[in-house]
CSV table of C-alpha atoms and ligand atoms in Angstrom, one decimal:
chain,number,residue,atom,x,y,z
A,1,UNK,CA,-26.8,77.8,-8.5
A,2,UNK,CA,-28.1,75.2,-11.1
A,3,UNK,CA,-26.0,75.3,-14.3
A,4,UNK,CA,-29.4,75.1,-16.3
A,5,UNK,CA,-30.5,78.4,-14.7
A,6,UNK,CA,-27.1,80.3,-14.7
A,7,UNK,CA,-25.3,82.5,-17.6
A,8,UNK,CA,-22.1,80.2,-18.5
A,9,UNK,CA,-21.3,81.1,-22.3
A,10,UNK,CA,-18.6,78.6,-22.6
A,11,UNK,CA,-16.7,78.6,-25.8
A,12,UNK,CA,-16.1,75.5,-27.8
A,13,UNK,CA,-13.3,76.9,-30.0
A,14,UNK,CA,-10.1,78.7,-28.4
A,15,UNK,CA,-10.4,82.2,-29.7
A,16,UNK,CA,-7.7,83.3,-32.1
A,17,UNK,CA,-6.7,86.6,-30.7
A,18,UNK,CA,-5.9,85.2,-27.2
A,19,UNK,CA,-2.1,84.7,-27.0
A,20,UNK,CA,-1.8,83.4,-23.4
A,21,UNK,CA,-3.3,80.6,-21.4
A,22,UNK,CA,-5.2,83.1,-18.9
A,23,UNK,CA,-6.7,85.1,-21.8
A,24,UNK,CA,-7.8,82.0,-23.5
A,25,UNK,CA,-9.3,80.3,-20.6
A,26,UNK,CA,-11.1,83.1,-19.3
A,27,UNK,CA,-12.9,83.7,-22.9
A,28,UNK,CA,-13.6,80.1,-23.0
A,29,UNK,CA,-14.8,79.7,-19.6
A,30,UNK,CA,-17.2,82.5,-20.3
A,31,UNK,CA,-15.8,85.0,-17.7
A,32,UNK,CA,-15.2,88.1,-20.1
A,33,UNK,CA,-16.3,89.6,-23.3
A,34,UNK,CA,-14.2,92.3,-24.8
A,35,UNK,CA,-16.2,95.4,-25.1
A,36,UNK,CA,-13.3,97.3,-27.0
A,37,UNK,CA,-9.7,97.2,-27.2
A,38,UNK,CA,-8.5,96.5,-23.6
A,39,UNK,CA,-12.0,97.2,-22.0
A,40,UNK,CA,-14.2,94.1,-20.7
A,41,UNK,CA,-17.5,93.1,-19.7
A,42,UNK,CA,-17.3,90.9,-16.7
A,43,UNK,CA,-19.7,88.2,-17.2
A,44,UNK,CA,-21.4,86.2,-14.0
A,45,UNK,CA,-18.3,83.8,-13.4
A,46,UNK,CA,-15.6,86.2,-14.0
A,47,UNK,CA,-17.5,88.8,-11.8
A,48,UNK,CA,-17.8,86.6,-9.1
A,49,UNK,CA,-13.8,85.7,-9.0
A,50,UNK,CA,-13.2,89.5,-9.3
A,51,UNK,CA,-15.4,90.2,-6.6
A,52,UNK,CA,-14.0,87.3,-4.3
A,53,UNK,CA,-10.6,88.8,-4.8
A,54,UNK,CA,-11.7,92.2,-4.0
A,55,UNK,CA,-13.1,90.6,-0.8
A,56,UNK,CA,-10.0,89.3,0.1
A,57,UNK,CA,-8.2,92.8,-0.3
A,58,UNK,CA,-10.7,94.5,1.8
A,59,UNK,CA,-10.4,92.2,4.8
A,60,UNK,CA,-6.8,92.2,4.7
A,61,UNK,CA,-6.4,95.8,4.3
A,62,UNK,CA,-8.9,96.6,7.1
A,63,UNK,CA,-7.1,94.0,9.1
A,64,UNK,CA,-4.0,96.2,8.9
A,65,UNK,CA,-6.3,99.1,10.1
A,66,UNK,CA,-6.6,100.7,6.6
A,67,UNK,CA,-9.7,102.7,5.9
A,68,UNK,CA,-12.0,102.0,3.0
A,69,UNK,CA,-13.4,104.8,1.2
A,70,UNK,CA,-14.5,105.4,-2.5
A,71,UNK,CA,-13.4,108.2,-4.8
A,72,UNK,CA,-14.8,109.1,-8.4
A,73,UNK,CA,-13.3,107.6,-11.7
A,74,UNK,CA,-13.4,110.9,-13.4
A,75,UNK,CA,-11.2,114.0,-11.8
A,76,UNK,CA,-10.6,117.4,-12.6
A,77,UNK,CA,-7.5,118.4,-14.6
A,78,UNK,CA,-6.8,121.2,-12.0
A,79,UNK,CA,-5.6,119.1,-9.5
A,80,UNK,CA,-3.1,117.6,-11.7
A,81,UNK,CA,-1.8,120.7,-12.8
A,82,UNK,CA,-1.3,121.7,-9.2
A,83,UNK,CA,0.9,118.5,-8.6
A,84,UNK,CA,2.7,119.2,-12.0
A,85,UNK,CA,1.7,115.8,-13.5
A,86,UNK,CA,-1.0,116.8,-15.9
A,87,UNK,CA,1.7,117.3,-18.3
A,88,UNK,CA,4.0,114.9,-17.1
A,89,UNK,CA,1.7,112.0,-17.4
A,90,UNK,CA,1.5,111.9,-21.2
A,91,UNK,CA,-0.5,109.8,-23.6
A,92,UNK,CA,-1.5,107.1,-21.1
A,93,UNK,CA,-4.1,109.7,-19.5
A,94,UNK,CA,-7.3,109.8,-21.1
A,95,UNK,CA,-8.4,113.5,-21.2
A,96,UNK,CA,-11.9,114.5,-21.8
A,97,UNK,CA,-13.7,118.1,-22.1
A,98,UNK,CA,-17.1,118.4,-20.6
A,99,UNK,CA,-20.0,120.5,-22.0
A,100,UNK,CA,-18.4,123.9,-19.9
A,101,UNK,CA,-15.2,123.1,-21.7
A,102,UNK,CA,-13.6,122.1,-18.5
A,103,UNK,CA,-10.6,119.8,-18.6
A,104,UNK,CA,-11.4,116.4,-16.8
A,105,UNK,CA,-9.7,113.0,-17.0
A,106,UNK,CA,-10.4,109.6,-16.4
A,107,UNK,CA,-8.1,108.7,-13.1
A,108,UNK,CA,-5.1,106.5,-14.0
A,109,UNK,CA,-4.5,106.6,-10.2
A,110,UNK,CA,-5.5,109.3,-7.3
A,111,UNK,CA,-2.6,110.5,-5.3
A,112,UNK,CA,-4.0,114.1,-6.3
A,113,UNK,CA,-7.5,113.6,-5.4
A,114,UNK,CA,-6.6,112.1,-1.9
A,115,UNK,CA,-4.4,114.8,-1.2
A,116,UNK,CA,-6.9,117.1,-2.0
A,117,UNK,CA,-9.3,115.5,0.7
A,118,UNK,CA,-6.6,115.3,3.4
A,119,UNK,CA,-5.5,119.0,2.9
A,120,UNK,CA,-9.2,120.0,3.3
A,121,UNK,CA,-10.1,117.8,6.3
A,122,UNK,CA,-6.9,117.2,8.4
A,123,UNK,CA,-4.7,119.7,10.0
A,124,UNK,CA,-3.0,118.1,13.1
A,125,UNK,CA,-0.5,115.8,14.1
A,126,UNK,CA,-3.1,114.2,16.3
A,127,UNK,CA,-5.2,113.1,13.3
A,128,UNK,CA,-2.2,110.7,11.9
A,129,UNK,CA,-1.1,108.1,11.3
A,130,UNK,CA,-3.9,107.7,8.6
A,131,UNK,CA,-4.0,105.5,5.7
A,132,UNK,CA,-7.2,105.6,3.5
A,133,UNK,CA,-7.7,103.2,0.3
A,134,UNK,CA,-10.3,102.4,-2.2
A,135,UNK,CA,-10.9,99.9,-4.8
A,136,UNK,CA,-12.0,101.7,-8.0
A,137,UNK,CA,-11.7,101.2,-11.8
A,138,UNK,CA,-8.8,103.2,-13.4
A,139,UNK,CA,-8.2,103.9,-16.9
A,140,UNK,CA,-4.7,104.1,-18.6
A,141,UNK,CA,-4.6,104.4,-22.5
A,142,UNK,CA,-2.1,101.5,-22.7
A,143,UNK,CA,-0.6,101.9,-26.2
A,144,UNK,CA,-0.6,97.9,-26.7
A,145,UNK,CA,-3.4,96.4,-24.5
A,146,UNK,CA,-3.1,92.8,-24.5
A,147,UNK,CA,-3.3,89.6,-22.4
A,148,UNK,CA,-7.0,90.2,-21.7
A,149,UNK,CA,-7.5,91.5,-18.3
A,150,UNK,CA,-3.5,91.4,-17.5
A,151,UNK,CA,-3.1,94.7,-19.5
A,152,UNK,CA,-6.4,96.5,-19.9
A,153,UNK,CA,-6.8,100.0,-20.4
A,154,UNK,CA,-9.8,99.9,-18.1
A,155,UNK,CA,-8.6,97.9,-15.0
A,156,UNK,CA,-9.8,97.5,-11.4
A,157,UNK,CA,-7.2,98.4,-8.7
A,158,UNK,CA,-6.8,98.8,-5.0
A,159,UNK,CA,-5.0,101.8,-4.3
A,160,UNK,CA,-4.1,103.2,-0.8
A,161,UNK,CA,-2.5,106.2,0.7
A,162,UNK,CA,-0.8,106.7,4.1
A,163,UNK,CA,-0.3,110.2,5.6
A,164,UNK,CA,2.6,110.3,8.5
A,165,UNK,CA,3.9,112.7,10.7
A,166,UNK,CA,7.7,111.7,10.0
A,167,UNK,CA,9.7,109.4,8.1
A,168,UNK,CA,9.9,106.5,10.7
A,169,UNK,CA,6.1,106.4,10.9
A,170,UNK,CA,5.9,106.5,7.1
A,171,UNK,CA,8.2,103.7,7.1
A,172,UNK,CA,6.1,101.7,9.5
A,173,UNK,CA,3.1,102.3,7.0
A,174,UNK,CA,5.3,100.8,4.1
A,175,UNK,CA,6.0,97.9,6.2
A,176,UNK,CA,2.4,97.4,7.1
A,177,UNK,CA,1.5,97.5,3.5
A,178,UNK,CA,4.0,94.7,2.9
A,179,UNK,CA,2.8,92.5,5.2
A,180,UNK,CA,-0.6,92.8,4.5
A,181,UNK,CA,0.1,92.3,0.7
A,182,UNK,CA,1.9,89.1,1.5
A,183,UNK,CA,-1.2,87.8,3.5
A,184,UNK,CA,-3.6,88.9,0.6
A,185,UNK,CA,-1.6,86.9,-2.0
A,186,UNK,CA,-1.1,84.1,0.1
A,187,UNK,CA,-4.8,83.8,0.8
A,188,UNK,CA,-5.3,83.6,-3.1
A,189,UNK,CA,-3.2,80.7,-3.2
A,190,UNK,CA,-0.2,82.6,-5.0
A,191,UNK,CA,3.3,83.3,-4.5
A,192,UNK,CA,3.8,86.7,-5.1
A,193,UNK,CA,7.6,87.9,-4.3
A,194,UNK,CA,8.5,91.5,-3.3
A,195,UNK,CA,11.4,92.7,-5.4
A,196,UNK,CA,13.1,95.9,-5.1
A,197,UNK,CA,11.9,98.1,-8.4
A,198,UNK,CA,12.2,101.3,-10.0
A,199,UNK,CA,9.5,103.9,-9.0
A,200,UNK,CA,8.6,105.3,-12.4
A,201,UNK,CA,6.2,108.3,-12.9
A,202,UNK,CA,4.9,108.0,-9.2
A,203,UNK,CA,8.3,108.8,-7.9
A,204,UNK,CA,10.1,108.3,-4.7
A,205,UNK,CA,12.9,106.2,-3.3
A,206,UNK,CA,11.6,103.1,-1.7
A,207,UNK,CA,9.4,100.8,-3.7
A,208,UNK,CA,8.7,97.3,-4.0
A,209,UNK,CA,6.7,95.4,-6.8
A,210,UNK,CA,5.0,92.0,-6.2
A,211,UNK,CA,5.8,89.3,-8.7
A,212,UNK,CA,4.2,86.3,-9.4
A,213,UNK,CA,6.4,83.7,-11.3
A,214,UNK,CA,5.0,82.9,-14.9
A,215,UNK,CA,6.6,82.5,-18.4
A,216,UNK,CA,4.1,84.8,-19.7
A,217,UNK,CA,5.1,87.6,-17.5
A,218,UNK,CA,6.2,91.0,-18.9
A,219,UNK,CA,8.9,91.5,-16.4
A,220,UNK,CA,12.3,90.1,-16.5
A,221,UNK,CA,13.1,88.9,-12.6
A,222,UNK,CA,16.3,87.7,-10.8
A,223,UNK,CA,16.2,86.0,-7.5
A,224,UNK,CA,17.5,83.7,-4.8
A,225,UNK,CA,15.4,80.8,-4.8
A,226,UNK,CA,15.4,80.6,-0.9
A,227,UNK,CA,12.6,83.3,-1.0
A,228,UNK,CA,10.3,80.7,-2.5
A,229,UNK,CA,10.3,79.1,0.8
A,230,UNK,CA,9.1,82.0,3.2
A,231,UNK,CA,5.5,81.7,3.9
A,232,UNK,CA,3.3,83.7,6.6
A,233,UNK,CA,1.2,80.8,7.1
A,234,UNK,CA,-0.9,80.7,10.2
A,235,UNK,CA,1.2,83.6,11.8
A,236,UNK,CA,-0.7,86.1,13.7
A,237,UNK,CA,0.4,89.8,13.0
A,238,UNK,CA,0.2,92.6,15.3
A,239,UNK,CA,0.2,95.7,12.7
A,240,UNK,CA,0.7,98.2,15.4
A,241,UNK,CA,4.1,96.7,16.2
A,242,UNK,CA,6.6,98.4,14.3
A,243,UNK,CA,9.4,96.0,15.1
A,244,UNK,CA,7.3,92.9,14.2
A,245,UNK,CA,6.5,94.4,11.0
A,246,UNK,CA,10.0,95.5,10.2
A,247,UNK,CA,11.1,91.9,11.2
A,248,UNK,CA,8.6,90.5,8.6
A,249,UNK,CA,9.8,92.8,6.0
A,250,UNK,CA,13.3,92.1,6.8
A,251,UNK,CA,13.0,88.5,6.3
A,252,UNK,CA,11.5,88.9,2.8
A,253,UNK,CA,13.8,91.5,1.6
A,254,UNK,CA,16.9,89.9,2.8
A,255,UNK,CA,17.0,87.1,0.0
A,256,UNK,CA,17.9,88.9,-3.3
A,257,UNK,CA,15.0,89.4,-5.5
A,258,UNK,CA,14.9,92.5,-8.3
A,259,UNK,CA,13.1,93.3,-11.5
A,260,UNK,CA,15.7,94.0,-14.5
A,261,UNK,CA,15.2,97.8,-13.8
A,262,UNK,CA,17.1,97.4,-10.4
A,263,UNK,CA,19.0,94.4,-10.9
A,264,UNK,CA,22.9,94.3,-10.0
A,265,UNK,CA,25.0,91.5,-11.5
A,266,UNK,CA,27.6,91.9,-8.9
A,267,UNK,CA,25.2,91.1,-6.1
A,268,UNK,CA,23.4,88.2,-8.0
A,269,UNK,CA,26.7,86.6,-8.5
A,270,UNK,CA,27.2,86.2,-4.7
A,271,UNK,CA,24.2,84.0,-4.2
A,272,UNK,CA,25.1,80.2,-4.3
A,273,UNK,CA,24.8,79.1,-8.1
A,274,UNK,CA,21.9,76.4,-7.2
A,275,UNK,CA,19.8,79.2,-5.8
A,276,UNK,CA,20.3,82.0,-8.7
A,277,UNK,CA,17.1,81.9,-10.5
A,278,UNK,CA,16.0,84.2,-13.4
A,279,UNK,CA,12.6,84.3,-14.9
A,280,UNK,CA,9.4,86.0,-15.9
A,281,UNK,CA,7.1,87.7,-13.5
A,282,UNK,CA,3.5,89.3,-13.5
A,283,UNK,CA,3.5,92.4,-11.4
A,284,UNK,CA,0.3,92.0,-9.3
A,285,UNK,CA,0.9,95.1,-7.0
A,286,UNK,CA,3.4,97.8,-6.0
A,287,UNK,CA,4.0,99.8,-2.9
A,288,UNK,CA,5.8,103.2,-2.7
A,289,UNK,CA,7.2,105.6,0.0
A,290,UNK,CA,7.6,109.3,-1.7
A,291,UNK,CA,8.1,111.5,1.4
A,292,UNK,CA,6.7,115.0,0.7
A,293,UNK,CA,6.4,114.6,-3.1
A,294,UNK,CA,2.6,115.7,-3.4
A,295,UNK,CA,2.1,117.1,0.0
A,296,UNK,CA,5.0,120.0,-0.7
A,297,UNK,CA,3.2,121.4,-4.0
A,298,UNK,CA,-0.2,120.5,-2.8
A,299,UNK,CA,0.1,122.1,0.4
A,300,UNK,CA,-0.8,119.1,2.4
A,301,UNK,CA,0.3,120.1,5.8
A,302,UNK,CA,-0.1,119.7,9.7
A,303,UNK,CA,0.8,121.0,12.8
A,304,UNK,CA,3.4,119.2,14.6
A,305,UNK,CA,3.5,119.2,18.4
A,306,UNK,CA,5.8,122.3,18.6
A,307,UNK,CA,2.8,124.2,16.7
A,308,UNK,CA,4.7,124.2,13.3
A,309,UNK,CA,3.1,123.7,9.9
A,310,UNK,CA,5.1,120.9,8.5
A,311,UNK,CA,4.1,118.7,5.0
A,312,UNK,CA,3.2,115.1,5.7
A,313,UNK,CA,5.0,112.0,4.6
A,314,UNK,CA,3.2,109.9,2.1
A,315,UNK,CA,2.9,106.6,0.4
A,316,UNK,CA,1.0,105.0,-2.3
A,317,UNK,CA,0.2,101.2,-2.7
A,318,UNK,CA,-1.6,99.3,-5.2
A,319,UNK,CA,-2.9,95.9,-6.0
A,320,UNK,CA,-4.0,95.1,-9.7
A,321,UNK,CA,-7.4,93.3,-8.7
A,322,UNK,CA,-8.5,92.7,-12.2
A,323,UNK,CA,-5.0,91.8,-13.4
A,324,UNK,CA,-5.0,89.1,-10.6
A,325,UNK,CA,-7.8,87.2,-12.1
A,326,UNK,CA,-5.5,86.3,-14.8
A,327,UNK,CA,-2.5,86.1,-12.9
A,328,UNK,CA,-4.1,83.3,-10.6
A,329,UNK,CA,-4.9,81.6,-13.8
A,330,UNK,CA,-1.4,81.8,-15.2
A,331,UNK,CA,-0.2,80.6,-12.1
A,332,UNK,CA,-2.6,77.6,-11.7
A,333,UNK,CA,-4.3,75.8,-15.0
A,334,UNK,CA,-3.6,72.6,-17.0
A,335,UNK,CA,-4.1,71.6,-20.4
A,336,UNK,CA,-7.9,70.8,-19.5
A,337,UNK,CA,-8.6,74.5,-18.0
A,338,UNK,CA,-8.4,76.7,-15.1
A,339,UNK,CA,-7.7,75.1,-11.5
A,340,UNK,CA,-9.0,77.7,-8.8
A,341,UNK,CA,-7.3,77.9,-5.5
A,342,UNK,CA,-10.1,77.4,-2.9
A,343,UNK,CA,-9.7,81.1,-1.8
A,344,UNK,CA,-11.0,82.6,-4.8
A,345,UNK,CA,-13.1,79.8,-6.8
A,346,UNK,CA,-16.1,81.3,-7.9
A,347,UNK,CA,-18.2,78.1,-6.5
A,348,UNK,CA,-16.8,75.9,-3.9
A,349,UNK,CA,-17.8,72.4,-5.4
A,350,UNK,CA,-19.5,71.3,-8.6
A,351,UNK,CA,-22.0,68.6,-8.7
A,352,UNK,CA,-22.2,66.4,-11.5
A,353,UNK,CA,-25.4,64.3,-12.1
A,354,UNK,CA,-24.4,61.5,-14.6
A,355,UNK,CA,-28.1,60.9,-15.2
A,356,UNK,CA,-30.5,63.5,-15.3
A,357,UNK,CA,-34.0,62.6,-15.0
A,358,UNK,CA,-33.2,59.2,-13.1
A,359,UNK,CA,-35.3,59.8,-9.9
A,360,UNK,CA,-32.4,58.3,-7.3
A,361,UNK,CA,-29.7,60.3,-8.9
A,362,UNK,CA,-31.7,63.6,-9.2
A,363,UNK,CA,-32.9,63.2,-5.3
A,364,UNK,CA,-29.2,62.4,-4.1
A,365,UNK,CA,-28.0,65.5,-6.1
A,366,UNK,CA,-30.5,67.8,-4.6
A,367,UNK,CA,-29.6,66.2,-1.2
A,368,UNK,CA,-25.9,67.1,-1.4
A,369,UNK,CA,-26.8,70.6,-2.8
A,370,UNK,CA,-29.1,71.4,0.2
A,371,UNK,CA,-26.4,70.1,2.5
A,372,UNK,CA,-23.6,72.3,1.1
A,373,UNK,CA,-26.0,75.1,1.2
A,374,UNK,CA,-26.9,74.6,4.7
A,375,UNK,CA,-23.1,74.8,5.5
A,376,UNK,CA,-22.8,78.2,4.0
A,377,UNK,CA,-21.1,76.8,0.7
A,378,UNK,CA,-21.9,77.5,-2.9
A,379,UNK,CA,-22.2,74.6,-5.0
A,380,UNK,CA,-22.5,74.6,-8.9
A,381,UNK,CA,-25.0,71.7,-9.8
A,382,UNK,CA,-24.6,70.7,-13.4
A,383,UNK,CA,-28.2,69.7,-13.8
A,384,UNK,CA,-28.2,69.9,-17.7
A,385,UNK,CA,-29.5,67.2,-20.0
A,386,UNK,CA,-25.9,66.6,-21.3
A,387,UNK,CA,-23.5,63.4,-21.9
A,388,UNK,CA,-21.1,62.7,-18.8
A,389,UNK,CA,-18.2,63.6,-21.0
A,390,UNK,CA,-19.6,67.2,-21.7
A,391,UNK,CA,-20.1,67.8,-18.3
A,392,UNK,CA,-16.9,66.5,-17.1
A,393,UNK,CA,-15.1,68.9,-19.8
A,394,UNK,CA,-17.2,72.1,-18.7
A,395,UNK,CA,-16.2,71.3,-15.1
A,396,UNK,CA,-12.4,71.0,-15.7
A,397,UNK,CA,-12.6,74.0,-17.9
A,398,UNK,CA,-14.2,76.3,-15.5
A,399,UNK,CA,-11.9,74.6,-12.6
A,400,UNK,CA,-13.7,74.3,-9.3
A,401,UNK,CA,-11.3,72.9,-6.9
A,402,UNK,CA,-13.7,70.0,-6.0
A,403,UNK,CA,-16.5,67.8,-7.8
A,404,UNK,CA,-19.0,65.5,-6.7
A,405,UNK,CA,-19.9,63.2,-9.2
A,406,UNK,CA,-23.4,61.0,-8.6
A,407,UNK,CA,-24.7,58.2,-10.7
A,408,UNK,CA,-27.2,55.6,-10.3
A,409,UNK,CA,-24.5,52.7,-10.4
A,410,UNK,CA,-22.5,54.3,-7.3
A,411,UNK,CA,-25.7,55.2,-5.7
A,412,UNK,CA,-26.6,51.2,-5.6
A,413,UNK,CA,-23.8,50.7,-3.4
A,414,UNK,CA,-24.6,54.2,-1.3
A,415,UNK,CA,-21.4,56.1,-2.8
A,416,UNK,CA,-20.6,59.0,-4.8
A,417,UNK,CA,-17.4,60.2,-6.0
A,418,UNK,CA,-15.4,63.0,-4.7
A,419,UNK,CA,-12.5,64.5,-7.2
A,420,UNK,CA,-9.8,66.6,-6.7
A,421,UNK,CA,-9.3,69.1,-9.8
A,422,UNK,CA,-5.5,69.9,-8.8
A,423,UNK,CA,-4.4,66.1,-8.3
A,424,UNK,CA,-7.3,64.6,-10.3
A,425,UNK,CA,-7.7,62.0,-7.6
A,426,UNK,CA,-11.1,60.5,-7.0
A,427,UNK,CA,-12.6,58.7,-3.7
A,428,UNK,CA,-15.7,56.8,-3.2
A,429,UNK,CA,-17.6,57.9,-0.3
A,430,UNK,CA,-21.2,58.2,1.0
A,431,UNK,CA,-22.7,61.7,0.0
A,432,UNK,CA,-22.6,62.5,3.7
A,433,UNK,CA,-18.9,62.0,4.0
A,434,UNK,CA,-18.4,63.9,0.8
A,435,UNK,CA,-20.1,67.0,2.1
A,436,UNK,CA,-18.3,67.0,5.4
A,437,UNK,CA,-15.2,66.2,3.4
A,438,UNK,CA,-15.8,69.6,1.4
A,439,UNK,CA,-17.0,71.7,4.3
A,440,UNK,CA,-14.1,70.7,6.2
A,441,UNK,CA,-11.7,71.9,3.6
A,442,UNK,CA,-13.3,75.5,3.6
A,443,UNK,CA,-14.1,75.7,7.1
A,444,UNK,CA,-12.6,79.1,8.6
A,445,UNK,CA,-8.9,78.6,10.3
A,446,UNK,CA,-5.9,80.8,10.2
A,447,UNK,CA,-4.9,83.9,12.5
A,448,UNK,CA,-7.3,85.2,15.1
A,449,UNK,CA,-9.9,83.0,13.4
A,450,UNK,CA,-9.8,85.2,10.5
A,451,UNK,CA,-12.2,84.4,7.7
A,452,UNK,CA,-9.6,83.0,6.1
A,453,UNK,CA,-11.0,80.8,3.4
A,454,UNK,CA,-14.5,81.8,4.4
A,455,UNK,CA,-17.5,81.3,2.1
A,456,UNK,CA,-18.4,84.5,0.3
A,457,UNK,CA,-21.7,84.9,1.5
A,458,UNK,CA,-20.5,85.3,5.2
A,459,UNK,CA,-17.4,87.3,4.0
A,460,UNK,CA,-17.1,90.5,6.1
A,461,UNK,CA,-17.0,92.5,2.8
A,462,UNK,CA,-20.4,92.1,2.9
A,463,UNK,CA,-21.2,93.0,6.1
A,464,UNK,CA,-18.7,95.6,7.0
A,465,UNK,CA,-21.0,98.5,6.7
B,501,ATP,P1,2.7,98.0,-15.2
B,501,ATP,O1,4.5,98.3,-14.9
B,501,ATP,O2,2.4,96.6,-15.5
B,501,ATP,O3,2.6,98.9,-16.5
B,501,ATP,P2,2.3,100.0,-13.1
B,501,ATP,O4,3.8,99.8,-12.4
B,501,ATP,O5,2.3,101.0,-14.2
B,501,ATP,O6,2.1,98.5,-14.1
B,501,ATP,P3,0.8,100.6,-11.0
B,501,ATP,O7,1.0,102.2,-10.9
B,501,ATP,O8,2.3,100.4,-10.0
B,501,ATP,O9,1.0,100.0,-12.4
B,501,ATP,O10,-0.3,100.0,-10.5
B,501,ATP,C1,-0.5,99.0,-9.4
B,501,ATP,C2,-1.1,97.7,-9.8
B,501,ATP,O11,-2.4,97.9,-11.1
B,501,ATP,C3,0.1,97.1,-10.7
B,501,ATP,O12,1.1,96.5,-10.0
B,501,ATP,C4,-0.7,96.2,-11.8
B,501,ATP,O13,-1.1,94.7,-10.9
B,501,ATP,C5,-2.0,96.8,-12.0
B,501,ATP,N1,-2.0,97.5,-13.2
B,501,ATP,C6,-1.4,98.6,-13.8
B,501,ATP,N2,-1.5,98.8,-15.1
B,501,ATP,C7,-2.5,97.7,-15.2
B,501,ATP,C8,-3.3,97.4,-16.7
B,501,ATP,N3,-3.3,98.1,-17.8
B,501,ATP,N4,-4.1,96.7,-16.6
B,501,ATP,C9,-4.4,96.0,-15.4
B,501,ATP,N5,-3.8,96.0,-14.2
B,501,ATP,C10,-2.9,97.1,-14.5
B,502,MG,MG1,4.0,99.1,-10.6
């Protein structure tokens, strides 16, 4: 993309309504525009990051064997009356009446709708286990929407639902979700810690929240710092192997990690003092096992191997896709702007032309642009007639992890400069070497040649249909 042809409405002034870094930076970098309280338009660069995060979520869900689908945003109130939650849900539910006087609502979550689909089409234990998920807009009429996309009223969420014949099988689904979530967040360059949590209005006994540590987080968390050393890395996971998934879950749930709702000071005091930590955290996901809470009242039953009708065991599992855009920025920025992790960056590499209109510099930039594009990468070329300082400031603000700077002086010696946004380190090298290095950074790696950091153009998200 050439910046002169893109739509990147960068703001010079820091908007006064934004209290936290991610909100300020998303507005300044032209990623979002508020449409009304807690409701945002996603401008091109914000939209790109949102879709990259969505693609990673899809890939890791499908890798775990979960099946994508799509349910509507508007739901009939009747289903919610059946489950008993129409009254329970309270003021956060946006209630709408259609022209025929029917009660509708903008879905805050989808347990009822998915249970209805299940009971209409599935009747035998032979059809289980089954996990369906979708990524769809939700609406919760939050009393105080704030922090930009972090606590919106309209927000984008992945929600998945497992249906299993018995407790053991449902716990395997729970474990599978925990492992796939750990991989999802790792690919986004995030450390998200699973913490024992409280189940709230969804109900049920087993639940973990995934929290990203950040001063601006709304939750208070307590943990053993040993948990920060855990990583899945290049580990290959067989999601059908119950023992293997349970082993990984055990590894991550053994060190103490809890939110204030479930915090146990006595257990916390047993952690060696140097490893005892408390801080703030941002909730980026949550998994639940709730047994037959919805299947029983809604009649979601199957015939078991003895020919009896039994209610299915269920769980639900959510990832805050739009909140993640803000959470990643909270975890990765400096005073100059955003620092995108490679896995979610809107463009792989910036190209800055220090002397637009100089025949040699223009030709070198065009060559680098083509070479990167030929390797399946998406560069953002700042080809505007602007001072070098302004171009650098824009690149730092929008946070592309790598930048190639091209100027007549360097070109005389056959070199350009490759700069890492995170460290600020620069290196001079030939244009070909710079392209090769950037391509190498983004080359696919990881378990089963996963499209680990694969450029979006080739992501399986675009080809899975
Ligand atoms: P919170 O405690 O932050 O209000 P929640 O526990 O009510 O969230 P869940 O029902 O667990 O939310 O939804 C799954 C995920 O959706 C959350 O982990 C969070 O990342 C995201 N999410 C929930 N509410 C919002 C919101 N108002 N704006 C943006 N993302 C949200
Ligand atoms: Mg939650």
